[in-house]
XYZ file of C-alpha atoms in Angstrom:
448
model
C 0.000 0.000 0.000
C 1.488 3.381 -1.027
C 1.861 6.357 1.307
C -1.065 8.266 -0.231
C -3.442 5.364 0.356
C -2.235 4.995 3.930
C -2.789 8.699 4.549
C -6.329 8.475 3.205
C -7.094 5.502 5.433
C -5.688 7.247 8.496
C -7.871 10.272 7.761
C -10.819 7.908 7.423
C -9.943 6.357 10.780
C -9.925 9.778 12.434
C -13.326 10.546 10.933
C -14.714 7.200 12.170
C -13.550 7.889 15.721
C -15.079 11.374 15.733
C -18.308 10.056 14.221
C -18.471 7.267 16.811
C -18.054 9.758 19.610
C -20.946 11.847 18.303
C -23.251 8.822 18.561
C -21.944 6.912 21.577
C -21.009 9.425 24.224
C -19.492 8.132 27.478
C -21.547 8.826 30.588
C -20.348 11.425 33.089
C -17.971 10.064 35.695
C -19.824 11.414 38.724
C -22.064 9.180 40.811
C -25.443 8.586 39.234
C -28.244 6.075 39.574
C -29.612 6.730 36.085
C -28.871 3.690 33.970
C -29.644 5.193 30.570
C -27.385 6.763 27.928
C -26.578 10.424 28.286
C -27.001 12.985 25.528
C -24.128 15.267 26.441
C -21.375 15.612 23.862
C -18.100 14.215 25.212
C -14.744 13.388 23.758
C -14.222 9.761 22.658
C -12.978 7.424 25.375
C -10.047 5.057 25.068
C -12.498 2.212 24.489
C -14.294 4.155 21.739
C -10.964 4.721 20.007
C -9.913 1.091 20.503
C -13.066 -0.388 18.954
C -13.359 2.109 16.107
C -9.688 1.650 15.171
C -9.880 -2.093 14.482
C -11.183 -2.117 10.911
C -9.078 0.860 9.727
C -5.960 -0.714 11.230
C -6.618 -3.916 9.309
C -6.499 -1.881 6.114
C -3.456 0.198 7.087
C -1.542 -2.751 8.605
C -2.392 -5.722 6.344
C 0.461 -7.843 7.736
C -0.306 -7.201 11.404
C -1.150 -10.206 13.551
C -4.750 -10.310 14.802
C -5.789 -11.723 18.184
C -9.488 -12.554 17.916
C -11.181 -12.661 21.319
C -14.281 -14.793 20.945
C -17.104 -15.858 23.200
C -19.140 -19.005 22.682
C -21.814 -19.595 20.060
C -24.755 -18.949 22.389
C -23.587 -15.320 22.490
C -25.375 -14.606 25.751
C -24.666 -11.580 27.921
C -21.754 -13.178 29.777
C -20.091 -14.407 26.596
C -20.375 -11.125 24.690
C -19.285 -8.953 27.604
C -16.342 -11.241 28.427
C -15.126 -10.952 24.827
C -15.473 -7.148 24.760
C -13.835 -6.584 28.143
C -11.004 -9.076 27.600
C -10.284 -7.460 24.230
C -9.889 -4.054 25.795
C -7.596 -5.370 28.508
C -5.488 -7.397 26.076
C -5.138 -4.453 23.693
C -3.437 -2.434 26.443
C -0.839 -5.052 27.347
C 2.703 -4.167 26.170
C 3.129 -7.705 24.813
C 0.341 -7.053 22.303
C 1.512 -3.641 21.173
C 2.173 -4.720 17.586
C -0.969 -6.853 17.280
C -4.563 -5.952 16.478
C -6.861 -7.242 19.215
C -10.463 -7.630 18.093
C -13.624 -8.879 19.872
C -15.792 -11.399 18.033
C -19.485 -12.136 18.644
C -20.265 -15.607 17.321
C -23.687 -14.916 15.780
C -24.895 -13.158 12.632
C -25.046 -9.446 13.368
C -28.789 -9.328 12.743
C -29.337 -11.715 15.670
C -27.980 -9.224 18.201
C -31.446 -7.626 18.183
C -32.811 -10.822 19.770
C -30.760 -10.148 22.902
C -32.491 -7.293 24.704
C -30.326 -7.654 27.804
C -27.149 -7.375 25.725
C -28.429 -4.335 23.853
C -29.343 -2.724 27.180
C -25.848 -3.227 28.611
C -24.147 -2.048 25.428
C -26.338 1.059 25.509
C -25.699 1.909 29.165
C -21.981 1.275 28.651
C -21.965 3.308 25.406
C -20.515 0.547 23.244
C -21.044 0.694 19.488
C -21.430 -2.876 18.181
C -20.832 -1.671 14.600
C -17.089 -1.891 15.269
C -17.159 -5.525 16.441
C -16.638 -8.655 14.320
C -19.634 -10.971 13.865
C -20.100 -14.310 12.116
C -20.776 -12.319 8.947
C -17.043 -11.452 8.958
C -15.826 -15.067 8.847
C -14.584 -14.871 5.223
C -12.244 -12.029 6.151
C -11.033 -13.889 9.225
C -10.483 -17.043 7.186
C -8.163 -15.060 4.902
C -6.139 -13.957 7.925
C -5.975 -17.531 9.216
C -4.776 -18.783 5.810
C -1.895 -16.293 6.012
C -1.034 -17.347 9.579
C -2.018 -13.863 10.792
C -4.751 -14.951 13.225
C -4.730 -16.248 16.790
C -7.741 -17.060 18.968
C -8.381 -16.117 22.596
C -11.384 -18.071 23.918
C -13.646 -16.723 26.646
C -16.693 -18.473 28.111
C -15.742 -21.711 26.333
C -12.577 -23.779 26.054
C -12.969 -25.553 22.722
C -13.261 -23.845 19.336
C -16.926 -24.150 18.390
C -18.186 -25.876 15.260
C -19.384 -22.587 13.790
C -15.727 -21.478 13.776
C -14.308 -24.715 12.373
C -12.961 -22.815 9.364
C -10.563 -21.072 11.778
C -9.276 -24.298 13.367
C -5.797 -23.655 11.947
C -5.436 -20.531 14.084
C -3.474 -21.026 17.292
C -5.427 -20.696 20.546
C -3.278 -18.364 22.654
C -5.578 -17.859 25.631
C -8.537 -19.431 27.436
C -10.692 -18.010 30.233
C -13.753 -20.117 30.978
C -16.051 -21.599 33.633
C -17.356 -24.712 31.842
C -16.193 -28.336 31.970
C -12.524 -28.494 30.973
C -12.020 -30.087 27.534
C -8.266 -30.408 28.283
C -7.183 -28.628 25.104
C -4.569 -26.000 24.187
C -2.401 -26.678 27.229
C 0.758 -26.057 25.199
C -0.366 -22.823 23.527
C -2.816 -20.969 25.767
C -1.473 -18.432 28.252
C -3.442 -17.672 30.295
C -5.358 -20.907 30.405
C -7.792 -20.415 33.251
C -10.813 -22.680 33.697
C -12.611 -22.432 37.025
C -16.124 -23.097 38.278
C -17.654 -19.689 38.953
C -21.039 -18.128 38.269
C -19.881 -15.784 35.512
C -16.973 -15.849 33.097
C -16.839 -12.065 33.483
C -15.678 -12.654 37.065
C -12.653 -14.563 35.771
C -11.911 -11.857 33.187
C -12.088 -9.221 35.913
C -9.832 -11.178 38.255
C -7.333 -11.877 35.478
C -7.003 -8.297 34.243
C -8.915 -5.673 36.236
C -6.620 -5.152 39.234
C -3.557 -4.636 37.045
C -5.565 -2.355 34.749
C -6.610 -0.196 37.696
C -3.052 0.116 38.939
C -1.714 0.894 35.463
C -4.407 3.498 34.885
C -3.639 5.169 38.190
C -0.028 5.497 37.086
C -1.174 7.103 33.839
C -3.525 9.600 35.500
C -2.419 12.932 36.870
C -1.592 12.943 40.568
C -3.673 16.124 40.899
C -6.872 14.094 40.785
C -6.357 10.737 42.448
C -10.105 10.064 42.603
C -10.679 10.421 38.887
C -12.006 7.271 37.223
C -10.473 6.705 33.772
C -13.284 6.705 31.225
C -12.426 3.311 29.732
C -12.220 1.741 33.193
C -15.745 2.962 33.832
C -16.948 1.521 30.543
C -15.518 -1.964 31.121
C -16.730 -1.858 34.740
C -20.275 -1.194 33.567
C -19.948 -3.981 31.032
C -18.634 -6.638 33.417
C -20.867 -5.984 36.411
C -24.028 -6.812 34.448
C -23.344 -10.499 33.632
C -21.823 -11.122 37.059
C -25.112 -10.054 38.645
C -27.350 -11.797 36.089
C -25.483 -15.114 36.111
C -25.491 -15.260 39.918
C -29.070 -13.966 40.214
C -27.986 -10.813 42.038
C -25.272 -12.631 44.025
C -28.020 -14.633 45.755
C -26.444 -17.583 47.637
C -29.813 -19.370 47.840
C -29.690 -19.960 44.075
C -26.356 -21.805 44.474
C -24.752 -20.078 41.505
C -22.601 -17.411 43.109
C -19.043 -18.309 44.093
C -16.710 -16.294 46.355
C -14.862 -14.906 43.318
C -18.109 -13.583 41.805
C -18.926 -11.680 44.983
C -15.361 -10.386 45.304
C -15.234 -9.135 41.715
C -18.630 -7.435 41.969
C -17.408 -5.650 45.087
C -14.172 -4.647 43.349
C -15.818 -3.455 40.130
C -18.861 -1.628 41.455
C -17.160 1.571 42.746
C -15.743 2.191 39.266
C -19.127 2.087 37.522
C -20.282 5.461 38.835
C -23.607 3.916 39.833
C -25.244 3.801 43.247
C -27.124 0.496 43.296
C -26.201 -2.998 42.148
C -29.756 -4.164 42.874
C -31.171 -1.514 40.578
C -28.833 -2.571 37.767
C -29.761 -6.232 38.219
C -33.483 -5.422 38.144
C -33.200 -3.362 34.975
C -31.170 -5.976 33.105
C -33.512 -8.709 34.305
C -36.523 -6.783 33.022
C -34.813 -6.352 29.645
C -33.858 -10.051 29.583
C -37.431 -11.171 30.285
C -38.913 -8.931 27.640
C -39.526 -11.578 24.984
C -43.005 -10.460 23.957
C -41.850 -9.347 20.514
C -40.006 -12.621 19.776
C -41.609 -15.656 18.165
C -40.958 -19.057 19.725
C -38.673 -19.830 16.781
C -36.634 -16.704 17.566
C -36.449 -17.726 21.230
C -35.022 -21.106 20.215
C -32.200 -19.504 18.246
C -31.569 -16.631 20.667
C -29.492 -18.552 23.239
C -28.405 -21.720 21.491
C -25.481 -24.140 21.452
C -24.831 -27.316 19.502
C -22.379 -30.197 19.560
C -21.574 -33.241 17.426
C -20.490 -36.432 19.215
C -19.914 -40.054 18.224
C -22.599 -42.411 19.506
C -21.324 -45.149 21.819
C -23.242 -47.974 20.064
C -23.578 -47.046 16.403
C -20.343 -45.126 15.919
C -22.363 -42.554 13.988
C -22.239 -38.795 14.534
C -25.063 -37.364 16.638
C -25.766 -33.646 16.341
C -27.303 -32.154 19.486
C -28.708 -28.664 19.961
C -29.739 -27.053 23.251
C -31.760 -23.836 23.429
C -32.187 -21.863 26.662
C -35.336 -19.785 27.047
C -36.479 -17.318 29.717
C -40.093 -18.222 30.490
C -42.063 -21.361 31.366
C -44.186 -23.721 29.254
C -47.549 -22.456 30.499
C -46.778 -18.934 29.352
C -45.830 -19.959 25.825
C -48.574 -22.605 25.516
C -51.121 -19.859 26.143
C -49.406 -17.472 23.727
C -48.395 -19.812 20.884
C -50.380 -22.976 21.527
C -48.943 -26.493 21.792
C -48.902 -26.915 18.031
C -47.150 -23.583 17.541
C -44.432 -24.536 20.028
C -43.829 -27.950 18.481
C -43.826 -26.561 14.950
C -41.172 -24.021 15.951
C -39.059 -26.733 17.631
C -39.347 -28.964 14.549
C -38.502 -26.103 12.199
C -35.408 -25.103 14.187
C -34.237 -28.724 14.451
C -34.622 -29.109 10.694
C -32.806 -25.824 10.074
C -29.854 -27.026 12.160
C -30.077 -30.663 10.875
C -30.236 -31.985 14.427
C -30.597 -35.560 15.620
C -31.615 -34.480 19.112
C -32.876 -31.141 20.375
C -33.388 -29.969 23.948
C -35.105 -26.851 25.191
C -34.281 -25.585 28.684
C -36.795 -23.161 30.176
C -36.399 -21.135 33.375
C -38.188 -18.292 35.127
C -39.272 -16.968 38.495
C -43.017 -16.245 38.382
C -42.983 -15.121 42.025
C -43.191 -16.913 45.357
C -46.972 -17.108 45.115
C -46.536 -19.190 41.938
C -43.821 -21.502 43.175
C -40.736 -19.318 42.889
C -37.813 -20.035 40.565
C -38.445 -23.021 38.284
C -36.772 -24.968 35.494
C -38.326 -27.123 32.785
C -37.002 -29.313 29.982
C -38.283 -30.425 26.577
C -36.497 -33.398 24.967
C -37.191 -33.805 21.248
C -35.782 -36.913 19.508
C -35.515 -35.801 15.881
C -33.837 -38.923 14.494
C -35.565 -42.268 15.066
C -32.357 -43.564 16.673
C -32.893 -41.069 19.493
C -36.473 -42.157 20.308
C -35.466 -43.814 23.583
C -33.249 -40.962 24.753
C -35.860 -39.238 26.981
C -36.179 -42.456 28.982
C -32.414 -42.459 29.480
C -32.520 -38.888 30.746
C -35.220 -39.799 33.243
C -32.699 -42.097 34.916
C -30.506 -39.111 35.817
C -31.793 -38.812 39.382
C -29.819 -35.623 39.959
C -32.105 -33.667 37.615
C -35.297 -34.806 39.381
C -37.371 -34.860 36.197
C -41.150 -35.094 36.417
C -43.249 -35.663 33.283
C -45.716 -33.011 32.185
C -48.039 -32.790 29.186
C -48.164 -28.975 29.000
C -46.756 -28.878 25.450
C -47.530 -32.422 24.296
C -48.976 -32.986 20.832
C -49.810 -36.342 19.246
C -46.889 -36.102 16.809
C -44.443 -35.053 19.537
C -45.409 -37.985 21.765
C -45.451 -40.426 18.828
C -41.796 -39.835 18.009
C -40.807 -40.191 21.669
C -40.741 -36.553 22.748
C -41.146 -35.733 26.416
C -41.507 -32.561 28.470
C -40.493 -32.330 32.116
C -40.610 -30.213 35.217
C -36.991 -30.111 36.419
C -37.242 -30.141 40.202
C -33.504 -29.564 40.641
C -33.505 -25.926 39.549
C -29.752 -25.469 40.063
C -28.821 -27.438 36.912
C -28.323 -25.200 33.867
C -27.110 -26.043 30.357
C -23.577 -25.900 31.727
C -24.355 -28.937 33.915
C -26.903 -30.684 31.667
C -24.807 -30.931 28.499
C -22.026 -33.037 30.089
C -24.726 -35.446 31.340
C -26.265 -35.677 27.854
C -22.819 -36.184 26.319
C -22.074 -39.064 28.700
C -25.364 -40.773 27.875
C -24.569 -40.601 24.183
C -20.875 -41.474 24.224
C -20.114 -43.660 27.230
C -21.281 -47.214 28.025
C -23.919 -47.157 30.761
C -21.712 -48.990 33.235
C -19.041 -46.257 33.025
C -21.174 -43.121 32.681
C -21.723 -42.728 36.458
C -24.903 -40.692 36.159
């Protein structure tokens, strides 16, 4: 690229940063309990500049190495925020000075609109998602991988997902996760941190936040020791949200919060500029529950993961998909009808060419209606999976109880079953390993 072209691109980069600042203004740094975007015109923050510089830098520095920080394919609040926050931290490390660090959200960009809680947090943190890579950008990333110019940093998962299989050649240089350890990338990932906590954002905060605070204090003028650096406030507002949501407001009764989650929330909160963690949790929770505008089909694809495993008896591949939905069967049966629910499940399973699909439902309709509850729909798509619901019923830990709330003749005929899950502490993070064992391990060794 000649010098004139580089100059033009740098001017374009400057324009993009200024334009971004005019749309996404950082909130004032004083204490406030208003969790909505401000309208005051402010200069761009370090995080604004970081995000808006990624695409221009790729044009100006075509041979630069790219570190892609990616969450998992469900792209829930914790996964997206962990990728954004970790990217910002990594971009400021001296070791990465010559690299381009970029966050990646593993869904088509259009699907971000399905995630009202994510959009709420991005709005209150003044983050412009237009500057982030989505699944739509895979062809460009594949080109980088083919030139050995791409590395992967995994957050909220510890195995490269199937939707990113075209990037398998890229080296995994970091892992921060809270799921079952797949025992991969031990020779290449640094850090490689996999711990059981409520939120992956807690691990990201513990890994980077303390050092970032100390470094930022060194950078700030000694005349104003209490000043909160703008980018620190932005990442603080990002990370606190999923920590609260994934631990249900740090509630020990729900058995999700771990000591590290509570410690990181306590550490982060003073830097947000907000006055109430409970208020933040309530607002995000309201946004998360607002699914009235989404069809059941959209709910199935909103928070979704899939795996392919080799069946223990047949040796054939089995493709499994698990959707997580906020809301209980009664609510959707009244809204969409049993037939509408089953048609959506069948359509999504066909779209994803699944052999087995599961739908996990959860909600808290209030103490007067039984409090927090979980439910499960098991849909054997392939005939070879017809007996699978009966196998799941043998997992005593889940405490499954049959219900006919969403049963249709066709659903029951092919072996489908719906359940009330009396053990409400088991989420997809715990259920998938149990499903995987049933499919891949002989019954005498599965220890379920």
